Amino acid sequence: MSRIKNKKSNLPDAFDSESHKTEWTCAAKLAGWINEIAKEKDIPIGVAEVETKTKDSGKRSDIIIYKTPKNLDALCVIECKQPFWDVFNEELKEDARNKGNKRKAPYFATCNFKKLIWWNTERANNPVLTEEQQILEKYNFSEIENLDEIENIRYREPICRELGKFISKLYAVHTGKEPEPKQAIDEHLIDRIHEKIRVLSYFYTDIIRDKFHKDANFAKSLQNWFFEQMWEFSGQQNDFDKAARQTAYLLVNKILFYDVLQSKQPKELDPLIIPDSLMKGSMMQKTLQLYFEEVLKIDYETLYTHDFIDSIAFTDDDDLVKQIKEIISVLNRYNFGTLGYDILGRVFERLIPPGERHTLGQYFTSADVVDLILHFCSQNEDDKLLDPSCGAGTFLVRGYQQKKLMNQFKKHEEILDKLWGNDIAKFPAHLSTINLAIKDLGVLKNYPNILQSDFFALQVGPHGFDNDIWRKRRAKTLGIDEREITYPRYFDAIVGNPPYTRQEEIKDTGVDKQQLIANAVMFGNKKIANISKRAGIHAYFFVHGWKFLKEGGHFGFIVSNSWLDVDYGKGLQEFFLRNYKIVAIIDSKVEPWFVDADVNTCIVILQKCSDEKERMNNLARFVLLKKPLRNFIPAAENEWGKQVERKDEIDKLITTILSHSKYYENDDLRVFPVLQKDLWKDGTEEEIIIPNTLQEPKEKYGSTYKGAKWGKYLRAPKIFFKILEKGKDKLIFLKKIADVQRGFTTGANEFFYLTEEEIIKRKIEKEFWMHKDENGKWVPNYLICSGREAKRIKNKAENFKHRVLFIDRDRKKLKGKNILQHILKGEKESVNEKPTLQVRERWYELSKIKPGDYLFFYQMGERFLVLDNSSKVFTDCNLFNIYIKDENKKELMGSILNSTLFRLLLEIQGRQLTGALTVIKVQVYELLSCRIVNPMAISKKQEKKLQCVYNKIANREMESIFDEIGANNPSEVSLDKIKSDRRELDKIIMGEILGLSDEEQLEVYRAVVDLIKSRIDKTKSVEKKTKFVEGIDVMMAKVDAINELKKRNK
């Protein structure tokens, strides 16, 4: 283990002035905790103690647990090592076994503070018995890496919890109250492999980090490799860890799969044996590659071809070579030919623990979402299915299950022939190949059709998929006589979960990726789509995938839902309308379907259709599920009857969705059908479709498509459309009566925004932080930065904390002024080198933005207020300035903009931010396109009443929308609970002006409460799941930080 002794985080430095905990001091901790737990749980075993040395050797028995409190006979000996040790290590096991024998202890255990393995001493003495027969139980202690942190609650609590289970079971088994536990062969093999991968990763992390800092060519190759996986690269420790884990998984996967294949085809493949004398990594690589090349003669190109990450696996490091030889030796103990393919299947399926998937860049879509998409898109066992970004193969594996369910007589190789996958990265292509192959390892012709390629580099000609490049590549390793492949020209269904990266975020990897994506919107010499560069890559998958799809074939993706509402989604909307029948767009009101990727998603189901009339007369169904998918779809199980039941329930849900041709809503879901010709009209004439009252649009569809907010058909409550219907002559777009401009984007708030205390301290001259008002009086440049500063609609300017600096002079004209010292200080701190400032002629000059009549917070949470800016306060970029065009209507607009009705309209117009954020965001163009009550439609009498009530509401503190309405749930809403001034204002706007009845006004309040509450509840469902960022448990990290601060403050 010498090579990893120097890992700073794992082993204390002998010359460090600070003291560090060793495995021996931590063993004493474990012994103390065992005694405390035994006393607390009243377990009558003897004391646990740490012995300095055994009687017959200089080695210490770390922990001895005695049989009874009055008996000095040893019950169990525990040998402890540092966390980087393999807990199954033969040297560690032998040391513990020998000590157990000398102590005549019936049991011994090996421990690295991450795991504890409990062994039966008598069985371990018998070389005939397998390892899983010698082991009684395994306990997962913690994720600790540094023993100095052993008393940290995030490690101590799980260790103590597992220790309690261990000593309870130890006592029960020893006294005969319970039988000895038995280890399943597949469970043990998985544990063994996981532990070896963990240890290999330690080595690879050090190797990768060291080479990255010392070898410029390697550093460049590593960055390019990351970008090819569509990962961010920062050169930090978590990047090295991620690459190391993937290196380890790839190597172990190759060795394991080779052993399985060799057990099936012993005549074609020799047993994998490494000579004891081999100690060089380069020789290890050459030896293994000779074995792997024999597999390539059969097939499995995606598993055994070589790429950059594979080169890391082998270095001339004695200890690393020893670890690789150990995993080969461990796997050689198993006769895979006799294990049974169901057992082997489970081993491969569970090779990557769920918590590890994010670290490896693999995002797994839930089986419920996958099966729903598959059932929408494919109802025939012979349908040819393509997943163009297949990842680990979830869609393909579930597609396999679906076809098998349709026809139990369908052979494994026949099903594989209908499933096709592609991924740009080696690791997911590798996983997909294995996950399909293991469906029946007993079949000789077991060749999953997985291609590792950039999907946008795959060409489609006038006669379909042009696959000559693929055929030639495969021919290098596969004689045509051995296997004849029929490549589909078109596919019946394209399904998947494509990447969410934006085109503009793609890094330069030496491949002209931008050009490949640009080619995606071309078919022959014709441009078939206008997709914004701001759109996600998934938009281009829809376009390029269309070329692979046969006429009438289905397309099913789960993607970011941003395209429904954002300006740059209009190109995708237009492409759908011109090329597909939109079957269904499905969203969930109550659960995120893709938590790991930190993005809000929807399911899109399309059908390729070249007939314009047929497309435009198609009903696109916008579906909002009000309950989790689990309420509609039973859990996936292996039992045949349960699988059939699950299939039937999915089909039932699809039938329910497709059976409605008019607006339908119940407690479970909502279906909003819209003719595609009306969607076209919606995007060309700035009109909104009202359910069941659709008017016939123009017959021709050649007008310019400007885009529309399709999200309203999913989210908007029915009352929203009733408002549009009743108020069609009294509602206008805000842009008709106002202009909007965002506040300052300074690029360096710390330079431009100062408090008066800071200004006075720096003696900055008043002309730079004050201005003259219309009366010639000097007034500070008051500034508001965030919603937390505003308690009311009308606020006193002096209550705002910051003042903004305006420096509009050349440097030479500032000579002798204190403001110049402020500029020089900024340059000393490299403020002038910030990107936003570098493009300015004078980096320190901030262009003035006229204060608006009203100020709008573009991110809206539970509280809602549009600020009355009669005091002319300047704004940061978190707020928008609203300038009312008609001077006579400025005061009246305060009532309209702060009404509950406007909040409802904004809820539909805005879009929810991703992840665990409960706010919606409204951009400038969205605010301008939001409907409001036309002030010209308000009578003088109504205007006077509104102004009276507005003065009341504007001068009190504004509370959350739930407090304002007096309800936390839609069912709790009643008119008498609403704050009196708000109710008075809303009653005039909604009742007197728009003509909504009291019941309809109640529906407005219910809708606002429901929309905001649903967003919060959906976010909470994300937070409930332990969130990891690059392998770090965020919540536990927060707890640790708080505890550390408490210690320091004592």
Coordinates of N, CA and C in Angstrom, one line a residue, residues 666-846:
N666 N -60.0 16.2 -13.6 CA -60.5 15.5 -12.4 C -59.4 15.6 -11.4
D667 N -59.5 14.8 -10.3 CA -58.5 15.0 -9.2 C -57.2 14.4 -9.5
D668 N -57.1 13.6 -10.6 CA -55.8 12.9 -10.9 C -55.0 13.7 -12.0
L669 N -55.7 14.2 -13.0 CA -55.0 14.8 -14.1 C -55.9 15.9 -14.8
R670 N -55.2 16.6 -15.7 CA -55.9 17.6 -16.5 C -55.5 17.4 -18.0
V671 N -56.4 17.3 -18.9 CA -56.0 17.2 -20.3 C -56.6 18.4 -21.1
F672 N -55.7 19.2 -21.7 CA -56.1 20.4 -22.5 C -55.8 20.1 -24.0
P673 N -56.8 19.7 -24.8 CA -56.5 19.4 -26.2 C -56.6 20.8 -27.0
V674 N -55.6 21.0 -27.9 CA -55.6 22.1 -28.7 C -55.3 21.7 -30.1
L675 N -56.0 22.1 -31.1 CA -55.7 21.9 -32.5 C -54.4 22.5 -32.9
Q676 N -53.6 21.8 -33.6 CA -52.3 22.4 -34.0 C -52.4 23.6 -34.8
K677 N -53.5 23.8 -35.6 CA -53.7 25.0 -36.4 C -53.9 26.2 -35.4
D678 N -54.5 25.9 -34.2 CA -54.7 27.0 -33.2 C -53.4 27.3 -32.5
L679 N -52.6 26.3 -32.3 CA -51.2 26.6 -31.8 C -50.4 27.4 -32.7
W680 N -50.6 27.2 -34.0 CA -49.9 28.0 -35.0 C -50.4 29.5 -34.9
K681 N -51.7 29.6 -34.8 CA -52.4 30.9 -34.7 C -51.9 31.6 -33.4
D682 N -51.8 30.8 -32.3 CA -51.3 31.4 -31.1 C -49.9 32.0 -31.2
G683 N -49.1 31.4 -32.1 CA -47.7 31.9 -32.2 C -47.5 32.9 -33.3
T684 N -48.6 33.3 -34.0 CA -48.4 34.2 -35.1 C -49.3 35.5 -34.8
E685 N -50.3 35.4 -34.0 CA -51.2 36.5 -33.8 C -51.3 37.0 -32.4
E686 N -50.5 36.5 -31.5 CA -50.5 37.0 -30.1 C -51.8 36.8 -29.5
E687 N -52.5 35.7 -29.8 CA -53.8 35.4 -29.2 C -53.7 34.1 -28.4
I688 N -54.5 34.0 -27.4 CA -54.5 32.8 -26.6 C -55.8 32.0 -26.9
I689 N -55.6 30.7 -27.0 CA -56.7 29.8 -27.3 C -57.5 29.6 -26.0
I690 N -58.8 29.7 -26.2 CA -59.7 29.4 -25.0 C -60.3 28.0 -25.2
P691 N -60.3 27.1 -24.2 CA -60.7 25.8 -24.4 C -62.2 25.7 -24.8
N692 N -62.4 24.8 -25.8 CA -63.8 24.5 -26.3 C -64.5 25.7 -27.0
T693 N -63.7 26.8 -27.3 CA -64.3 27.9 -28.0 C -63.4 28.3 -29.1
L694 N -62.7 27.4 -29.7 CA -61.7 27.6 -30.7 C -62.3 28.2 -32.0
Q695 N -61.7 29.2 -32.6 CA -62.1 29.7 -33.8 C -61.3 29.3 -35.0
E696 N -61.8 29.2 -36.1 CA -61.1 28.7 -37.3 C -60.1 29.8 -37.7
P697 N -58.8 29.4 -37.8 CA -57.8 30.4 -38.2 C -57.7 30.4 -39.7
K698 N -56.7 31.1 -40.2 CA -56.4 31.2 -41.6 C -56.1 29.8 -42.2
E699 N -56.4 29.6 -43.4 CA -56.2 28.3 -44.0 C -54.7 28.1 -44.3
K700 N -54.0 29.2 -44.6 CA -52.6 29.1 -45.0 C -51.7 29.3 -43.7
Y701 N -50.6 28.5 -43.7 CA -49.7 28.6 -42.5 C -48.3 29.1 -42.8
G702 N -48.3 30.0 -43.8 CA -47.0 30.5 -44.2 C -46.6 31.8 -43.5
S703 N -47.4 32.3 -42.6 CA -47.0 33.5 -41.9 C -45.9 33.3 -40.9
T704 N -45.2 34.3 -40.5 CA -44.1 34.1 -39.7 C -44.5 33.7 -38.3
Y705 N -43.8 32.6 -37.8 CA -44.2 32.1 -36.5 C -43.3 32.8 -35.5
K706 N -43.9 33.5 -34.5 CA -43.2 34.3 -33.5 C -43.0 33.6 -32.2
G707 N -43.7 32.5 -32.0 CA -43.6 31.7 -30.8 C -44.7 32.1 -29.8
A708 N -45.0 31.2 -28.9 CA -46.0 31.4 -27.9 C -45.7 30.6 -26.6
K709 N -46.3 31.0 -25.6 CA -46.1 30.3 -24.3 C -47.0 29.1 -24.2
W710 N -46.5 27.9 -24.6 CA -47.3 26.7 -24.5 C -47.5 26.2 -23.1
G711 N -46.6 26.7 -22.2 CA -46.7 26.2 -20.8 C -48.1 26.6 -20.2
K712 N -48.7 27.6 -20.7 CA -50.0 28.0 -20.1 C -51.1 26.9 -20.3
Y713 N -50.9 26.1 -21.4 CA -51.9 25.0 -21.6 C -51.7 23.8 -20.6
L714 N -50.5 23.8 -19.9 CA -50.2 22.8 -18.9 C -50.6 23.4 -17.5
R715 N -50.2 24.6 -17.3 CA -50.2 25.2 -15.9 C -51.4 26.0 -15.6
A716 N -51.9 26.7 -16.6 CA -52.9 27.8 -16.4 C -54.2 27.1 -15.9
P717 N -54.8 27.6 -14.8 CA -56.1 27.1 -14.4 C -57.2 27.5 -15.3
K718 N -58.3 26.9 -15.2 CA -59.5 27.2 -16.1 C -59.9 28.6 -16.0
I719 N -59.8 29.2 -14.8 CA -60.3 30.5 -14.6 C -59.4 31.5 -15.4
F720 N -58.2 31.2 -15.7 CA -57.3 32.0 -16.5 C -58.0 32.2 -17.9
F721 N -58.5 31.2 -18.5 CA -59.1 31.3 -19.8 C -60.5 32.0 -19.7
K722 N -61.2 31.8 -18.6 CA -62.4 32.5 -18.4 C -62.1 34.0 -18.3
I723 N -61.0 34.4 -17.7 CA -60.7 35.8 -17.6 C -60.4 36.4 -19.0
L724 N -59.7 35.6 -19.8 CA -59.4 36.1 -21.1 C -60.6 36.3 -22.0
E725 N -61.6 35.4 -21.8 CA -62.8 35.4 -22.5 C -63.7 36.6 -22.1
K726 N -63.8 36.8 -20.8 CA -64.6 37.9 -20.2 C -64.0 39.3 -20.4
G727 N -62.6 39.2 -20.4 CA -61.9 40.5 -20.4 C -61.3 40.8 -21.7
K728 N -61.7 40.1 -22.8 CA -61.0 40.3 -24.1 C -61.0 41.8 -24.6
D729 N -62.0 42.6 -24.2 CA -62.0 44.0 -24.6 C -61.3 44.9 -23.5
K730 N -61.0 44.3 -22.4 CA -60.5 45.1 -21.3 C -59.1 44.8 -20.9
L731 N -58.5 43.8 -21.5 CA -57.1 43.4 -21.2 C -56.2 43.8 -22.4
I732 N -55.0 44.3 -22.1 CA -54.1 44.6 -23.1 C -52.7 44.1 -22.7
F733 N -51.7 44.1 -23.6 CA -50.4 43.7 -23.2 C -49.7 44.9 -22.6
L734 N -48.9 44.7 -21.6 CA -48.2 45.8 -20.8 C -47.5 46.7 -21.8
K735 N -46.9 46.1 -22.8 CA -46.0 46.9 -23.7 C -46.8 48.0 -24.5
K736 N -48.2 47.9 -24.5 CA -49.0 48.9 -25.1 C -49.0 50.2 -24.3
I737 N -48.7 50.1 -23.0 CA -48.8 51.3 -22.2 C -47.6 51.6 -21.4
A738 N -46.5 50.7 -21.5 CA -45.3 50.9 -20.7 C -44.1 50.4 -21.4
D739 N -43.0 50.9 -21.0 CA -41.7 50.4 -21.4 C -41.0 49.8 -20.2
V740 N -40.1 48.8 -20.4 CA -39.5 48.1 -19.3 C -38.0 48.0 -19.6
Q741 N -37.2 48.3 -18.6 CA -35.7 48.2 -18.7 C -35.1 47.6 -17.4
R742 N -34.2 46.7 -17.6 CA -33.6 46.1 -16.4 C -32.6 47.1 -15.7
G743 N -32.4 46.9 -14.4 CA -31.6 47.8 -13.6 C -30.1 47.5 -14.0
F744 N -29.2 48.1 -13.2 CA -27.8 48.1 -13.5 C -27.2 46.7 -13.4
T745 N -26.4 46.3 -14.4 CA -25.5 45.2 -14.3 C -24.1 45.7 -14.2
T746 N -23.6 45.9 -13.1 CA -22.4 46.6 -12.9 C -21.1 45.8 -13.2
G747 N -21.2 44.5 -13.0 CA -20.0 43.7 -13.1 C -19.1 43.7 -11.9
A748 N -19.4 44.7 -11.0 CA -18.6 44.8 -9.7 C -19.4 45.6 -8.7
N749 N -20.4 45.0 -8.1 CA -21.2 45.7 -7.2 C -20.4 46.3 -6.0
E750 N -19.4 45.6 -5.6 CA -18.6 46.1 -4.5 C -17.9 47.4 -4.8
F751 N -17.7 47.7 -6.0 CA -17.1 49.0 -6.4 C -18.1 50.1 -6.6
F752 N -19.2 49.8 -7.3 CA -20.2 50.8 -7.6 C -21.3 51.1 -6.5
Y753 N -21.5 50.1 -5.7 CA -22.5 50.2 -4.7 C -21.8 50.3 -3.3
L754 N -22.0 51.5 -2.7 CA -21.4 51.7 -1.4 C -22.5 52.3 -0.4
T755 N -22.2 52.0 0.9 CA -23.1 52.6 1.9 C -22.6 54.0 2.2
E756 N -23.4 54.8 2.8 CA -23.0 56.2 3.1 C -21.8 56.2 4.1
E757 N -21.8 55.2 5.0 CA -20.7 55.1 5.9 C -19.4 54.9 5.1
E758 N -19.4 54.0 4.1 CA -18.2 53.8 3.3 C -17.8 55.0 2.5
I759 N -18.8 55.7 2.0 CA -18.6 56.9 1.2 C -17.9 58.0 2.0
I760 N -18.4 58.2 3.2 CA -17.9 59.2 4.1 C -16.5 58.8 4.6
K761 N -16.3 57.6 4.8 CA -14.9 57.1 5.2 C -13.9 57.3 4.1
R762 N -14.3 57.1 2.9 CA -13.4 57.3 1.8 C -13.4 58.8 1.2
K763 N -14.2 59.6 1.8 CA -14.3 61.0 1.5 C -14.6 61.2 0.0
I764 N -15.5 60.4 -0.5 CA -15.8 60.5 -2.0 C -16.7 61.8 -2.2
E765 N -16.3 62.6 -3.2 CA -17.0 63.8 -3.5 C -18.5 63.6 -3.8
K766 N -19.4 64.5 -3.4 CA -20.8 64.3 -3.5 C -21.3 64.2 -5.0
E767 N -20.6 64.9 -5.9 CA -21.1 64.8 -7.3 C -21.0 63.4 -7.9
F768 N -20.4 62.5 -7.2 CA -20.3 61.1 -7.7 C -21.3 60.2 -7.1
W769 N -21.9 60.6 -6.0 CA -22.9 59.7 -5.4 C -24.2 60.4 -5.0
M770 N -24.2 61.7 -5.5 CA -25.5 62.4 -5.4 C -25.8 63.1 -6.7
H771 N -27.0 63.6 -6.8 CA -27.4 64.3 -8.0 C -28.4 65.4 -7.6
K772 N -28.6 66.4 -8.5 CA -29.6 67.5 -8.2 C -31.0 67.1 -8.7
D773 N -32.0 67.3 -7.8 CA -33.3 67.0 -8.2 C -33.9 68.2 -9.0
E774 N -35.2 68.1 -9.4 CA -35.8 69.1 -10.3 C -35.8 70.5 -9.6
N775 N -35.6 70.5 -8.3 CA -35.6 71.8 -7.5 C -34.2 72.3 -7.3
G776 N -33.2 71.6 -7.8 CA -31.8 72.0 -7.6 C -31.2 71.5 -6.3
K777 N -31.9 70.6 -5.6 CA -31.4 70.1 -4.3 C -30.6 68.9 -4.5
W778 N -29.4 68.8 -3.8 CA -28.6 67.6 -3.9 C -29.3 66.4 -3.2
V779 N -29.4 65.3 -3.9 CA -30.1 64.1 -3.4 C -29.2 62.9 -3.6
P780 N -29.1 62.0 -2.6 CA -28.2 60.8 -2.8 C -28.8 59.9 -3.9
N781 N -27.9 59.2 -4.6 CA -28.3 58.2 -5.6 C -28.7 56.9 -4.9
Y782 N -29.9 57.0 -4.3 CA -30.5 55.9 -3.6 C -30.6 54.7 -4.5
L783 N -30.3 53.5 -3.9 CA -30.3 52.3 -4.7 C -31.0 51.1 -4.0
I784 N -31.8 50.4 -4.7 CA -32.4 49.2 -4.1 C -31.8 48.0 -4.8
C785 N -31.4 47.0 -4.1 CA -30.7 45.8 -4.7 C -31.6 44.5 -4.7
S786 N -32.4 44.4 -3.6 CA -33.1 43.1 -3.5 C -34.5 43.3 -2.8
G787 N -35.3 42.3 -3.0 CA -36.7 42.4 -2.4 C -36.7 42.5 -0.9
R788 N -35.6 42.0 -0.3 CA -35.6 42.0 1.2 C -35.5 43.4 1.8
E789 N -35.1 44.4 0.9 CA -35.0 45.8 1.4 C -36.4 46.5 1.4
A790 N -37.3 45.9 0.6 CA -38.6 46.6 0.5 C -39.7 45.9 1.3
K791 N -40.2 46.6 2.3 CA -41.3 46.0 3.1 C -42.7 46.4 2.6
R792 N -42.7 47.5 1.9 CA -44.0 48.1 1.5 C -44.0 48.4 0.0
I793 N -45.1 48.7 -0.6 CA -45.2 49.1 -2.0 C -44.5 50.5 -2.1
K794 N -44.8 51.4 -1.2 CA -44.2 52.7 -1.1 C -43.2 52.7 0.0
N795 N -41.9 53.0 -0.3 CA -40.8 52.9 0.7 C -40.1 54.3 0.7
K796 N -39.6 54.6 1.9 CA -38.7 55.8 2.0 C -37.4 55.5 1.4
A797 N -36.9 56.4 0.5 CA -35.6 56.1 -0.2 C -34.5 56.0 0.8
E798 N -34.5 56.8 1.8 CA -33.4 56.8 2.8 C -33.2 55.5 3.6
N799 N -34.3 54.6 3.5 CA -34.2 53.3 4.2 C -33.4 52.3 3.4
F800 N -33.1 52.6 2.2 CA -32.3 51.7 1.4 C -30.8 51.9 1.7
K801 N -30.1 50.8 1.8 CA -28.7 50.7 2.3 C -27.7 51.4 1.4
H802 N -27.8 51.2 0.1 CA -26.7 51.5 -0.8 C -26.9 52.8 -1.6
R803 N -25.8 53.4 -2.0 CA -25.8 54.5 -3.0 C -25.0 54.0 -4.2
V804 N -25.4 54.4 -5.4 CA -24.7 54.0 -6.6 C -23.8 55.2 -7.1
L805 N -22.6 54.8 -7.5 CA -21.6 55.8 -8.0 C -21.7 56.0 -9.5
F806 N -21.7 57.3 -9.9 CA -21.7 57.6 -11.3 C -20.4 58.5 -11.6
I807 N -19.5 57.9 -12.3 CA -18.2 58.6 -12.5 C -18.0 58.7 -14.0
D808 N -18.4 59.9 -14.5 CA -18.5 60.1 -16.0 C -17.4 61.0 -16.5
R809 N -16.2 61.0 -15.9 CA -15.1 61.9 -16.3 C -13.9 61.1 -16.6
D810 N -13.0 61.6 -17.5 CA -11.7 61.0 -17.8 C -10.9 61.0 -16.5
R811 N -9.9 60.1 -16.5 CA -9.1 60.0 -15.3 C -8.3 61.3 -15.0
K812 N -7.8 62.0 -16.1 CA -7.0 63.2 -15.8 C -7.9 64.3 -15.2
K813 N -9.2 64.3 -15.4 CA -10.1 65.3 -14.8 C -10.4 65.0 -13.4
L814 N -10.0 63.8 -12.9 CA -10.2 63.4 -11.6 C -9.0 63.6 -10.6
K815 N -8.0 64.1 -11.2 CA -6.7 64.3 -10.4 C -7.0 65.2 -9.2
G816 N -6.5 64.8 -8.1 CA -6.7 65.5 -6.8 C -8.0 65.2 -6.1
K817 N -8.8 64.4 -6.7 CA -10.1 64.0 -6.1 C -10.0 62.6 -5.4
N818 N -10.8 62.5 -4.4 CA -10.7 61.2 -3.6 C -11.3 60.0 -4.4
I819 N -12.2 60.3 -5.3 CA -12.8 59.3 -6.1 C -11.7 58.6 -6.9
L820 N -10.6 59.3 -7.3 CA -9.5 58.6 -8.0 C -8.9 57.6 -7.2
Q821 N -8.8 57.8 -5.9 CA -8.2 56.8 -5.0 C -9.0 55.6 -4.9
H822 N -10.3 55.8 -5.0 CA -11.3 54.6 -5.1 C -11.1 53.8 -6.3
I823 N -10.8 54.5 -7.5 CA -10.6 53.8 -8.7 C -9.3 53.1 -8.7
L824 N -8.2 53.7 -8.1 CA -6.9 53.1 -8.0 C -7.0 51.8 -7.1
K825 N -7.7 52.0 -6.1 CA -7.9 50.8 -5.2 C -8.6 49.7 -5.9
G826 N -9.6 50.0 -6.7 CA -10.2 49.0 -7.5 C -9.3 48.3 -8.5
E827 N -8.4 49.0 -9.1 CA -7.4 48.5 -10.1 C -6.4 47.6 -9.3
K828 N -6.0 48.0 -8.1 CA -5.1 47.2 -7.3 C -5.7 45.9 -7.0
E829 N -7.0 45.8 -6.8 CA -7.8 44.6 -6.5 C -8.2 43.9 -7.8
S830 N -7.8 44.4 -8.9 CA -8.1 43.7 -10.3 C -9.6 43.8 -10.6
V831 N -10.3 44.8 -10.0 CA -11.7 44.9 -10.4 C -11.9 45.3 -11.8
N832 N -11.0 46.1 -12.4 CA -11.0 46.5 -13.8 C -10.8 45.3 -14.8
E833 N -10.4 44.2 -14.3 CA -10.1 43.0 -15.2 C -11.4 42.1 -15.3
K834 N -12.4 42.4 -14.6 CA -13.6 41.6 -14.7 C -14.2 41.8 -16.1
P835 N -14.8 40.7 -16.6 CA -15.2 40.7 -18.0 C -16.2 41.8 -18.4
T836 N -17.2 42.1 -17.5 CA -18.1 43.1 -17.9 C -17.5 44.5 -18.0
L837 N -16.4 44.7 -17.2 CA -15.8 46.0 -17.1 C -14.8 46.2 -18.2
Q838 N -14.2 45.1 -18.7 CA -13.1 45.3 -19.7 C -13.6 45.8 -21.0
V839 N -14.9 45.7 -21.3 CA -15.4 46.1 -22.6 C -15.8 47.6 -22.6
R840 N -15.8 48.2 -21.4 CA -16.2 49.6 -21.3 C -15.0 50.5 -21.7
E841 N -15.3 51.7 -22.3 CA -14.3 52.6 -22.6 C -13.6 53.1 -21.3
R842 N -14.4 53.5 -20.4 CA -13.9 53.8 -19.0 C -14.5 52.8 -18.1
W843 N -13.6 51.9 -17.6 CA -14.2 50.7 -16.8 C -15.0 51.1 -15.6
Y844 N -14.7 52.3 -15.1 CA -15.3 52.7 -13.8 C -16.6 53.5 -14.1
E845 N -16.9 53.7 -15.3 CA -18.1 54.5 -15.7 C -19.3 53.6 -15.9
L846 N -20.4 53.9 -15.1 CA -21.6 53.1 -15.2 C -22.7 54.0 -15.9

